[in-house]
Amino acid sequence: MCGIVAYLGEKQAYPILINGLRRLEYRGYDSAGVALLADDQLTIYKCQGKVSDLEAHINGRSTVANLGIGHTRWATHGPPNDVNAHPHQGTSGDLALIHNGIIENYAPIKEELVHRGHVFKSDTDTEVLVHLIDDIQRSEGVDLAEAVRLALANVVGAYAIVVIDRKNPDVMVAARKSSPLVIGLGEGEFFCASDATPIVEHTKNVVYMEDGEIAVLDRRQGLKIRNIKNQVKTPFIQELELHLEALEKGGYDHFMLKEIHEQSRSIRDSMRGRLNLAKGEVVLGGIKDYEQKFVNAKRILIVGCGTSWHAGMVGEYLFEEFARIPVEVEYASEFRYRNPVVNEDDIVIAISQSGETADTLAAIELAKGRGATIIGICNVVGSSIARVTHAGSYTHAGPEIGVASTKAFTAQVTVLTLMALMIGQKKGTLIGGNFHRLLNELDAIPDKVQKVLKTEAQIKYIADIYKDAPNALYLGRGYTFPVALEGALKLKEISYIHAEGYPAAEMKHGPIALIDDSMPVFVIATKGASYEKVVSNIQEVKARKGRIIAIVTEGDTVVKDLADHVIEIPETADPLVPLLSVVPLQLISYHIAVMRGCNVDQPRNLAKSVTVE
Ligand code: F6R
């Protein structure tokens, strides 16, 4: 939530900031702003709306500066408007600050500052922080970095900030706690950003800041990092593996569509070097040292949010079937706020595309504090979750920029499948022929995904028929129940149609009352263990005149006779059906949203990286 970007060097800062903000816009798009420092003058441009609105707002005005900071906001404290847009300034007008996170104790600090004569303009928690730094700088007579350190010692909450000072155009100060911040090191220039996407085209050398660190980026003295206790830290410089093409739409109308179409490749990448058909083995190097712990585990807990939680539900079925380990899947937000029973024998698998989701991070801290072993499944390399877990496996799906998660889901399910297969084999619960059959089936999934994508024209036709439906139901059973939930989430988040996912058999315990001839019911009715039961559920819907859109196995004739529309997917083993059946549901949601004129990549009220609770 909220994207921040900053530049200090010899080049013009503004184009770098605007380009960076466009890359970070997935993090929030309620308002945007920049502060530019040149000739001892701080110029701030900010407004409600998207980065393009900011550009229109600035159009023609001076942007000359080689030091600047920029922000794109997802509103927490205070509505999205011009005044609440970042950057914010303190009373002296010398400082400008951008912030991603939440200052939880802003109220008492603000009260104290008002008492000391500070006048506030916005409703944000962020403005409190810049006033506090300003106040300390002046009252203590310290430099900016020290004022930031002293101020942060008083702050409770999460932050990634960058501050600049009109009186010192050679320096910018950055700090982080529980919100991500990356520093880019170029030739005589520095970048800061919420993630590496604004940096990658300028330099590959980056430092991922750690919690509690404060960085001083100085034209003459280079990069210096201290922690909040004033101890000197040695920056760990890493080389970025990110490629610029991965951040472009590549000819597609939207990132979401590109990412749906990338899934054959991204699933293959998730398996690369891990699935060895010739040797008949699965090797997940990242969790190798924890294999025995898995084999001995009495229980696995899986935590995540949204789509990652849905992937976790597929994981539950996989681990229970292949490795015979009981699994509980928890919303990270619920897990962290009750008093869950967690102990040293437990394995907690934390799933997160961004690796920054605040609730998932907090759930990890809680479980870690109780002695559990934490295994991460993250997409973003170097993200906070990837760093706080004991071990883990990256999904390697590549950057996911569309706010609605698509390729991240299939990559997460792929990694969970590999993990469950590996542990099942090691434990001896998944023996011989079955293990090898599943390996072969998994290896064939990318090609089958490619085949499913070829049904897009037919899916578009179906989308056109149902685009105006006010409600929709999604039904699945067994492995496809989480897919039904995911299909419903995709539809509601990007097209704003109310949708519910249900286990098909649960329908008769309530939701069946909703069915009439205007209700589209998406049913995953592939051949497998529950096929006959799902066919009965379809009959129940038809008897109430519901409109059935069924995802079926190629060659199915039974459901074809019952359903209003069928979308065929290739046959595969039951546990792998989620990887194929979710694809048509992603495409349906995408096309319905486009036909309804919705902003597919940036749906209202959402942000990709949910770094607030
Ligand atoms: C839905 C979606 C969200 C995320 C959720 C968790 O399309 O994208 O529901 O899945 O916010 O995010 P991560 O996986 O980054 O922890």
XYZ file of C-alpha atoms and ligand atoms in Angstrom:
629
model
C 0.000 0.000 0.000
C 1.402 3.309 -1.110
C 4.432 3.400 -3.341
C 7.426 5.594 -2.663
C 10.304 6.531 -4.927
C 13.209 8.955 -4.576
C 16.199 10.102 -6.619
C 19.432 11.935 -5.797
C 22.083 12.365 -8.496
C 23.060 14.371 -11.548
C 20.089 13.530 -13.780
C 16.694 15.171 -13.845
C 14.740 13.640 -10.979
C 11.217 14.252 -12.294
C 11.106 11.768 -15.215
C 12.679 9.118 -12.993
C 10.096 9.747 -10.282
C 7.107 9.760 -12.636
C 8.251 6.600 -14.356
C 8.865 5.017 -10.965
C 5.432 6.044 -9.718
C 3.828 4.447 -12.764
C 5.598 1.207 -11.886
C 4.494 1.475 -8.259
C 0.939 2.475 -9.010
C -0.239 -1.089 -8.320
C 0.409 -0.274 -4.640
C -2.217 2.455 -4.504
C -3.766 5.005 -6.813
C -5.851 7.363 -4.694
C -3.495 10.325 -5.085
C 0.038 11.054 -6.218
C 2.666 13.695 -5.597
C 6.292 14.725 -5.930
C 8.624 17.113 -4.118
C 11.522 18.545 -6.117
C 14.500 20.378 -4.637
C 16.506 22.858 -6.734
C 18.181 26.193 -5.958
C 17.251 25.962 -2.283
C 13.598 25.767 -3.252
C 11.277 22.883 -2.478
C 8.461 22.569 -4.994
C 5.603 20.215 -4.245
C 3.043 19.059 -6.778
C 0.339 16.712 -5.600
C -3.272 15.884 -6.348
C -6.021 13.343 -5.946
C -6.136 10.659 -8.613
C -3.650 8.625 -10.533
C -0.127 9.318 -11.673
C -1.533 10.470 -15.024
C -3.627 13.061 -13.141
C -0.470 14.274 -11.422
C 1.263 14.644 -14.786
C -1.688 16.625 -16.125
C -1.627 18.761 -12.965
C 2.080 19.542 -13.408
C 1.889 19.958 -17.174
C 4.105 22.841 -18.312
C 5.319 23.838 -14.851
C 8.961 23.702 -13.894
C 10.297 20.341 -12.810
C 14.030 21.072 -12.978
C 15.759 19.341 -10.051
C 18.209 16.521 -9.462
C 16.825 15.607 -6.070
C 13.233 14.567 -5.586
C 10.765 12.229 -3.908
C 7.466 10.816 -5.171
C 4.478 8.983 -3.737
C 1.370 7.169 -4.902
C -1.200 6.694 -2.144
C -3.645 4.082 -0.923
C -5.623 6.030 1.653
C -5.693 4.937 5.281
C -5.891 8.044 7.493
C -7.927 10.678 5.724
C -9.846 10.478 2.463
C -8.152 10.552 -0.915
C -7.889 14.255 -1.742
C -5.290 16.845 -2.728
C -4.419 17.864 0.830
C -3.914 14.322 2.105
C -1.695 13.449 -0.861
C 2.023 13.063 -0.080
C 4.654 14.566 0.169
C 3.915 16.289 3.465
C 5.776 19.138 5.117
C 6.436 20.340 8.647
C 5.983 23.800 10.089
C 9.305 25.204 8.869
C 8.560 24.223 5.283
C 12.142 22.961 4.961
C 11.331 19.254 4.952
C 9.327 17.076 2.590
C 8.475 13.500 3.493
C 6.853 10.489 1.812
C 5.605 7.530 3.802
C 4.247 4.036 3.256
C 2.762 2.471 6.379
C 0.820 3.606 9.423
C 1.917 5.631 12.433
C -0.262 4.033 15.090
C 0.462 6.490 17.911
C -0.023 9.548 15.726
C -2.825 10.943 17.932
C -0.825 11.618 21.157
C 2.155 12.864 19.145
C -0.091 15.219 17.219
C -1.674 16.512 20.420
C 1.751 17.285 21.843
C 2.899 18.975 18.622
C -0.263 21.085 18.416
C 0.432 22.095 21.979
C 3.889 23.201 20.831
C 2.367 25.398 18.152
C 2.441 23.185 15.065
C -0.418 23.640 12.635
C -1.623 20.633 10.674
C -3.090 20.770 7.196
C -4.045 17.175 6.459
C -5.841 14.290 8.184
C -2.911 11.948 7.692
C -0.779 10.162 10.252
C 2.196 10.944 8.011
C 2.037 14.674 8.564
C 2.589 14.024 12.281
C 5.900 12.368 11.497
C 7.277 15.201 9.386
C 6.248 17.777 12.013
C 7.954 15.674 14.661
C 11.207 15.432 12.677
C 11.024 19.154 11.946
C 10.445 19.953 15.606
C 13.325 17.767 16.798
C 15.685 19.139 14.156
C 15.066 22.664 15.301
C 14.764 22.149 19.041
C 17.766 19.786 19.322
C 19.904 21.457 16.654
C 20.728 18.106 15.048
C 21.118 17.143 11.400
C 18.317 15.520 9.412
C 19.471 11.918 9.911
C 19.678 12.304 13.677
C 16.322 14.086 13.808
C 14.788 11.186 11.851
C 16.375 8.672 14.239
C 15.141 10.474 17.346
C 11.673 10.913 15.887
C 11.370 7.265 14.898
C 12.341 6.199 18.405
C 9.015 7.754 19.487
C 6.922 6.182 16.793
C 4.827 3.015 16.976
C 3.748 1.532 13.671
C 5.007 0.650 10.244
C 6.904 2.881 7.917
C 9.093 3.236 4.897
C 9.968 6.909 4.579
C 12.214 9.210 2.599
C 12.832 12.763 3.799
C 14.619 15.640 2.112
C 15.688 18.972 3.538
C 15.608 22.256 1.599
C 18.756 23.360 3.431
C 20.769 20.313 2.409
C 20.360 19.370 -1.275
C 23.154 16.784 -1.071
C 21.367 14.360 1.198
C 18.250 12.266 1.482
C 17.376 10.124 4.483
C 15.405 6.889 4.270
C 14.171 4.554 6.991
C 12.087 1.419 7.262
C 10.177 -0.689 9.709
C 7.701 -3.319 8.510
C 7.230 -1.621 5.119
C 9.597 -2.425 2.281
C 12.343 -0.125 1.039
C 15.062 -0.792 -1.522
C 18.046 1.456 -2.216
C 19.566 1.514 -5.712
C 23.223 2.432 -6.094
C 24.150 3.971 -9.462
C 27.209 5.917 -10.653
C 27.082 9.029 -8.474
C 23.378 8.567 -7.923
C 20.973 6.946 -5.481
C 17.440 5.633 -5.784
C 14.984 4.580 -3.116
C 11.746 2.757 -3.809
C 9.123 0.468 -2.296
C 10.309 -2.256 -4.631
C 12.978 -2.635 -7.253
C 10.733 -1.963 -10.265
C 11.513 1.795 -10.523
C 15.224 1.086 -10.047
C 15.938 -1.791 -12.419
C 16.383 0.294 -15.556
C 18.968 2.510 -13.835
C 21.089 0.106 -11.825
C 21.219 -3.547 -10.847
C 22.985 -2.886 -7.528
C 20.555 -2.705 -4.654
C 20.418 -2.852 -0.882
C 17.222 -4.162 0.716
C 16.896 -2.199 3.947
C 16.278 -4.122 7.137
C 13.738 -3.237 9.799
C 14.887 -0.465 12.103
C 17.528 0.845 9.695
C 18.074 4.463 8.723
C 20.042 5.184 5.543
C 21.772 8.442 4.725
C 22.357 8.891 0.992
C 24.918 11.638 0.549
C 26.345 12.923 -2.742
C 29.823 13.252 -1.221
C 29.921 10.578 1.453
C 27.938 7.838 -0.249
C 25.600 5.470 1.555
C 25.729 5.099 5.343
C 23.342 2.936 7.326
C 22.694 2.998 11.062
C 19.992 1.427 13.114
C 17.626 3.174 15.426
C 20.022 2.538 18.331
C 22.673 4.459 16.350
C 24.785 1.382 15.612
C 26.584 1.383 12.256
C 25.385 -1.326 9.824
C 27.200 -2.628 6.763
C 25.057 -2.385 3.632
C 24.669 -5.733 1.859
C 24.726 -4.985 -1.868
C 22.862 -7.466 -4.075
C 22.479 -7.769 -7.818
C 18.927 -7.523 -9.145
C 17.699 -10.393 -11.265
C 14.678 -8.486 -12.479
C 14.339 -7.771 -16.213
C 12.677 -4.697 -17.641
C 10.488 -6.626 -20.142
C 8.786 -8.354 -17.224
C 7.445 -4.946 -16.164
C 5.902 -4.036 -19.522
C 2.532 -5.068 -20.957
C 4.227 -6.735 -23.912
C 1.456 -5.947 -26.394
C -1.450 -6.989 -24.155
C -4.193 -4.500 -23.253
C -3.754 -5.123 -19.560
C -1.181 -6.617 -17.210
C -3.835 -9.027 -15.943
C -4.377 -10.480 -19.403
C -0.643 -10.744 -19.977
C -0.230 -12.496 -16.645
C -3.069 -14.947 -17.358
C -1.392 -15.796 -20.650
C 2.004 -16.166 -19.017
C 0.866 -19.064 -16.862
C 2.145 -21.840 -19.050
C 5.594 -20.274 -18.775
C 5.309 -19.264 -15.118
C 4.193 -22.732 -13.993
C 7.130 -24.182 -15.921
C 9.434 -21.687 -14.157
C 8.013 -22.701 -10.766
C 8.993 -26.305 -11.526
C 12.320 -25.584 -13.216
C 15.216 -27.447 -11.601
C 12.832 -28.907 -9.027
C 10.980 -31.611 -10.905
C 13.308 -34.217 -12.352
C 11.395 -36.769 -14.406
C 14.493 -38.725 -15.421
C 15.491 -39.313 -11.814
C 11.906 -39.475 -10.632
C 12.398 -36.932 -7.886
C 11.368 -33.536 -6.609
C 14.072 -31.334 -5.082
C 13.214 -28.086 -3.363
C 16.636 -26.778 -2.394
C 15.214 -24.014 -0.194
C 13.601 -26.439 2.235
C 16.069 -29.325 1.979
C 17.297 -28.821 5.546
C 13.723 -29.017 6.813
C 12.665 -32.211 5.008
C 12.944 -34.362 8.108
C 11.011 -31.821 10.139
C 8.210 -32.091 7.562
C 8.348 -35.879 7.610
C 7.996 -35.860 11.403
C 5.445 -33.046 11.533
C 2.260 -33.799 13.430
C 0.542 -30.831 11.848
C 0.983 -28.144 9.218
C -0.586 -24.707 9.517
C -0.953 -22.658 6.356
C -1.468 -18.890 6.613
C -2.162 -16.346 3.906
C -4.703 -13.790 2.702
C -7.021 -13.571 -0.294
C -5.844 -15.541 -3.279
C -2.849 -16.850 -1.340
C -5.259 -18.269 1.221
C -7.117 -20.027 -1.597
C -3.833 -21.539 -2.778
C -3.283 -22.616 0.835
C -6.604 -24.461 0.770
C -5.453 -26.430 -2.249
C -2.278 -27.083 -0.238
C -4.363 -28.565 2.569
C -5.870 -31.167 0.233
C -2.449 -31.909 -1.294
C -0.539 -32.386 1.972
C -3.287 -34.451 3.546
C -3.572 -36.721 0.497
C 0.103 -37.107 -0.416
C 1.865 -36.807 2.934
C -0.938 -37.744 5.365
C -0.151 -34.747 7.570
C -3.143 -32.920 9.090
C -3.341 -29.364 7.789
C -5.168 -26.281 9.022
C -5.510 -23.295 6.726
C -5.988 -19.943 8.398
C -6.630 -16.410 7.311
C -3.496 -14.682 8.587
C -5.623 -11.835 9.908
C -7.727 -14.170 12.067
C -4.823 -16.322 13.188
C -2.869 -13.385 14.559
C -5.717 -11.968 16.618
C -6.788 -15.051 18.484
C -4.662 -17.122 20.734
C -3.863 -20.043 18.438
C -2.324 -23.228 19.743
C 1.076 -23.348 18.047
C 4.044 -25.304 19.247
C 7.571 -26.302 18.342
C 6.503 -29.372 16.375
C 4.337 -27.343 14.024
C 5.291 -26.279 10.557
C 3.723 -23.042 9.399
C 3.650 -22.416 5.656
C 3.186 -18.705 4.922
C 2.017 -17.946 1.383
C 2.306 -14.487 -0.134
C 2.840 -13.185 -3.648
C 4.201 -9.822 -2.514
C 5.931 -11.116 0.601
C 4.843 -7.880 2.287
C 1.286 -8.535 3.483
C 1.097 -7.109 7.008
C -1.286 -9.719 8.412
C 0.768 -12.606 7.054
C 3.938 -11.068 8.460
C 2.303 -10.680 11.862
C 1.026 -14.276 11.791
C 4.585 -15.432 11.065
C 5.982 -13.433 13.984
C 3.389 -14.939 16.300
C 4.072 -18.519 15.181
C 7.822 -17.949 15.253
C 7.570 -16.608 18.777
C 5.928 -19.904 19.779
C 8.721 -21.955 18.321
C 7.153 -23.180 15.072
C 9.197 -23.696 11.921
C 8.157 -21.167 9.278
C 8.354 -22.022 5.588
C 7.661 -19.245 3.090
C 6.156 -19.476 -0.380
C 6.704 -16.011 -1.875
C 6.992 -14.558 -5.330
C 8.937 -11.372 -4.663
C 12.602 -12.154 -4.080
C 14.084 -10.417 -1.046
C 10.644 -9.470 0.305
C 10.016 -9.165 4.035
C 8.261 -12.526 4.380
C 10.993 -14.277 2.407
C 13.482 -12.848 4.876
C 11.723 -13.581 8.153
C 10.894 -17.213 7.412
C 13.288 -20.018 8.391
C 13.324 -21.399 4.864
C 11.138 -21.461 1.802
C 10.653 -21.786 -1.911
C 10.156 -18.897 -4.286
C 7.375 -19.290 -6.816
C 9.408 -17.694 -9.654
C 6.269 -16.476 -11.425
C 7.950 -13.178 -12.342
C 6.555 -9.749 -11.393
C 2.772 -9.710 -11.047
C 1.543 -6.183 -11.655
C -2.200 -6.543 -12.242
C -3.821 -6.081 -8.837
C -5.884 -9.250 -9.241
C -3.640 -12.209 -8.644
C -3.543 -14.813 -11.416
C -0.180 -16.330 -12.266
C 0.858 -16.024 -8.622
C -1.994 -18.383 -7.669
C -1.020 -21.102 -10.136
C 2.638 -20.714 -9.170
C 1.783 -21.053 -5.467
C -0.285 -24.165 -6.150
C 2.564 -25.580 -8.246
C 5.067 -25.099 -5.425
C 2.653 -26.573 -2.871
C 2.168 -29.569 -5.171
C 5.923 -30.058 -5.461
C 6.329 -29.770 -1.682
C 3.551 -32.222 -0.908
C 4.870 -34.676 -3.513
C 8.398 -34.424 -2.139
C 7.330 -34.951 1.464
C 4.879 -37.711 0.493
C 7.640 -39.604 -1.235
C 10.133 -39.100 1.598
C 7.547 -40.192 4.135
C 6.546 -43.222 2.105
C 2.899 -42.195 2.021
C 2.974 -41.633 -1.725
C 4.453 -44.693 -3.240
C 5.735 -46.006 -6.524
C 3.457 -45.685 -9.489
C 1.245 -42.988 -8.056
C 4.188 -40.669 -7.366
C 5.635 -41.129 -10.856
C 2.250 -40.759 -12.510
C 1.733 -37.448 -10.697
C 5.214 -36.212 -11.656
C 4.428 -36.897 -15.304
C 1.026 -35.272 -15.041
C 2.544 -32.199 -13.382
C 5.178 -31.922 -16.059
C 2.421 -31.882 -18.696
C 0.468 -29.055 -17.005
C 2.154 -26.085 -18.786
C 1.195 -27.467 -22.209
C -2.326 -28.147 -21.009
C -2.612 -24.568 -19.674
C -1.652 -23.397 -23.153
C -4.507 -25.462 -24.526
C -6.978 -23.989 -22.021
C -5.932 -20.480 -23.091
C -7.073 -21.342 -26.619
C -10.676 -21.355 -25.372
C -10.516 -17.584 -24.899
C -12.790 -16.705 -27.837
C -15.506 -18.969 -26.464
C -14.994 -17.513 -22.974
C -15.386 -14.010 -24.375
C -18.682 -15.062 -25.938
C -19.917 -16.379 -22.562
C -18.659 -13.235 -20.790
C -20.766 -11.116 -23.120
C -23.920 -13.028 -22.162
C -23.396 -12.699 -18.396
C -21.643 -9.342 -18.132
C -24.711 -7.606 -16.684
C -25.566 -10.224 -14.070
C -25.803 -8.649 -10.600
C -24.764 -11.883 -8.851
C -22.958 -15.100 -9.606
C -22.360 -18.402 -7.863
C -19.253 -20.557 -8.173
C -19.364 -24.210 -7.188
C -16.604 -26.752 -6.796
C -15.945 -29.857 -4.770
C -12.783 -31.336 -3.272
C -9.757 -29.854 -5.002
C -11.941 -27.470 -6.967
C -13.749 -25.910 -4.014
C -10.848 -23.436 -3.470
C -10.970 -22.767 -7.225
C -14.652 -21.817 -6.886
C -13.672 -19.369 -4.136
C -10.903 -17.966 -6.299
C -13.202 -17.632 -9.332
C -15.717 -15.683 -7.239
C -13.002 -13.428 -5.805
C -11.678 -12.648 -9.294
C -15.133 -11.672 -10.523
C -16.019 -9.448 -7.585
C -12.716 -7.644 -7.294
C -12.384 -6.541 -10.894
C -15.949 -6.355 -12.219
C -17.747 -5.402 -8.960
C -20.334 -8.150 -9.483
C -21.320 -9.837 -6.252
C -20.116 -13.426 -6.388
C -19.946 -16.309 -3.926
C -17.903 -19.489 -4.022
C -19.365 -22.589 -2.379
C -18.634 -26.286 -2.015
C -21.164 -27.660 -4.511
C -22.912 -29.841 -1.935
C -23.340 -26.946 0.504
C -25.535 -25.132 -1.982
C -28.639 -26.892 -0.788
C -28.005 -25.661 2.756
C -28.844 -22.076 1.837
C -27.543 -20.516 -1.379
C -29.934 -22.573 -3.501
C -32.591 -20.073 -2.414
C -30.830 -17.487 -4.580
C -31.132 -19.451 -7.782
C -33.495 -18.305 -10.476
C -33.288 -17.964 -14.243
C -31.053 -14.901 -14.013
C -28.367 -16.466 -11.803
C -25.190 -17.610 -13.586
C -23.735 -20.598 -11.768
C -20.153 -21.479 -12.662
C -19.501 -25.123 -11.844
C -16.231 -27.000 -12.024
C -17.444 -30.424 -13.087
C -14.337 -32.220 -14.254
C -14.022 -36.016 -14.334
C -12.711 -37.317 -11.033
C -13.680 -38.446 -7.553
C -16.640 -36.080 -7.140
C -17.870 -36.003 -10.724
C -21.192 -37.821 -10.227
C -21.963 -35.783 -7.127
C -21.309 -32.526 -8.959
C -23.512 -33.676 -11.839
C -26.314 -34.129 -9.268
C -25.650 -30.605 -7.964
C -25.938 -29.302 -11.530
C -29.293 -31.046 -11.835
C -30.418 -29.269 -8.663
C -29.481 -25.896 -10.140
C -31.140 -26.692 -13.458
C -34.333 -27.720 -11.668
C -34.452 -24.144 -10.334
C -33.751 -22.642 -13.776
C -30.237 -21.459 -12.898
C -27.871 -20.852 -15.833
C -24.982 -23.306 -15.775
C -21.536 -22.510 -17.106
C -19.539 -25.676 -16.547
C -15.818 -26.315 -16.711
C -15.625 -29.923 -17.896
C -13.051 -32.474 -18.961
C -12.486 -32.720 -22.720
C -14.965 -35.070 -24.337
C -17.566 -34.869 -21.547
C -21.065 -35.433 -22.874
C -23.138 -35.745 -19.698
C -22.645 -32.202 -18.414
C -22.778 -30.857 -21.964
C -26.408 -31.981 -22.135
C -27.285 -30.260 -18.874
C -25.289 -27.034 -18.963
C -26.043 -23.825 -20.841
C -22.359 -23.546 -21.737
C -19.352 -25.788 -21.278
C -15.670 -24.942 -21.377
C -13.460 -27.963 -21.915
C -10.122 -28.424 -20.215
C -7.687 -31.294 -20.790
C -7.858 -34.322 -18.532
C -5.402 -34.474 -15.630
C -5.081 -36.044 -12.188
C -7.604 -34.732 -9.631
C -5.012 -32.902 -7.461
C -3.818 -30.944 -10.515
C -7.238 -29.839 -11.735
C -6.988 -26.470 -9.877
C -4.050 -25.494 -12.110
C -6.182 -25.876 -15.235
C -9.703 -25.072 -14.062
C -8.820 -21.692 -12.593
C -7.643 -20.355 -15.962
C -11.075 -20.100 -17.669
C -12.454 -18.458 -14.522
C -9.680 -15.848 -14.601
C -10.441 -15.172 -18.275
C -14.202 -14.918 -17.696
C -13.665 -12.328 -14.947
C -11.195 -10.421 -17.071
C -13.488 -10.192 -20.093
C -16.587 -9.366 -18.054
C -14.677 -6.554 -16.305
C -13.403 -5.161 -19.613
C -16.913 -5.288 -21.109
C -18.248 -3.428 -18.063
C -15.648 -0.712 -18.580
C -13.853 -1.438 -15.297
C -10.220 -0.619 -14.666
C -8.992 -4.187 -14.665
C -5.428 -3.608 -13.521
C -6.337 -1.094 -10.835
C -9.731 -2.002 -9.392
C -11.317 0.535 -7.083
C -10.357 0.568 -3.391
C -7.712 -2.118 -3.830
C -3.949 -2.201 -3.822
C -1.636 -5.043 -4.628
C 0.578 -5.066 -1.604
C -1.481 -4.842 1.580
C 1.040 -3.547 4.076
C -1.581 -2.311 6.539
C -3.606 -4.499 8.894
C -6.703 -11.108 -5.070
C -5.478 -10.613 -4.467
C -5.417 -10.523 -2.995
C -4.071 -11.051 -2.500
C -3.925 -10.806 -0.991
C -2.645 -11.397 -0.455
O -6.608 -11.141 -6.467
O -4.549 -10.287 -5.147
O -6.465 -11.187 -2.391
O -3.992 -12.409 -2.798
O -3.954 -9.440 -0.743
O -1.524 -10.826 -1.062
P -0.113 -11.528 -1.000
O -0.218 -12.795 -1.742
O 0.809 -10.545 -1.652
O 0.201 -11.751 0.444
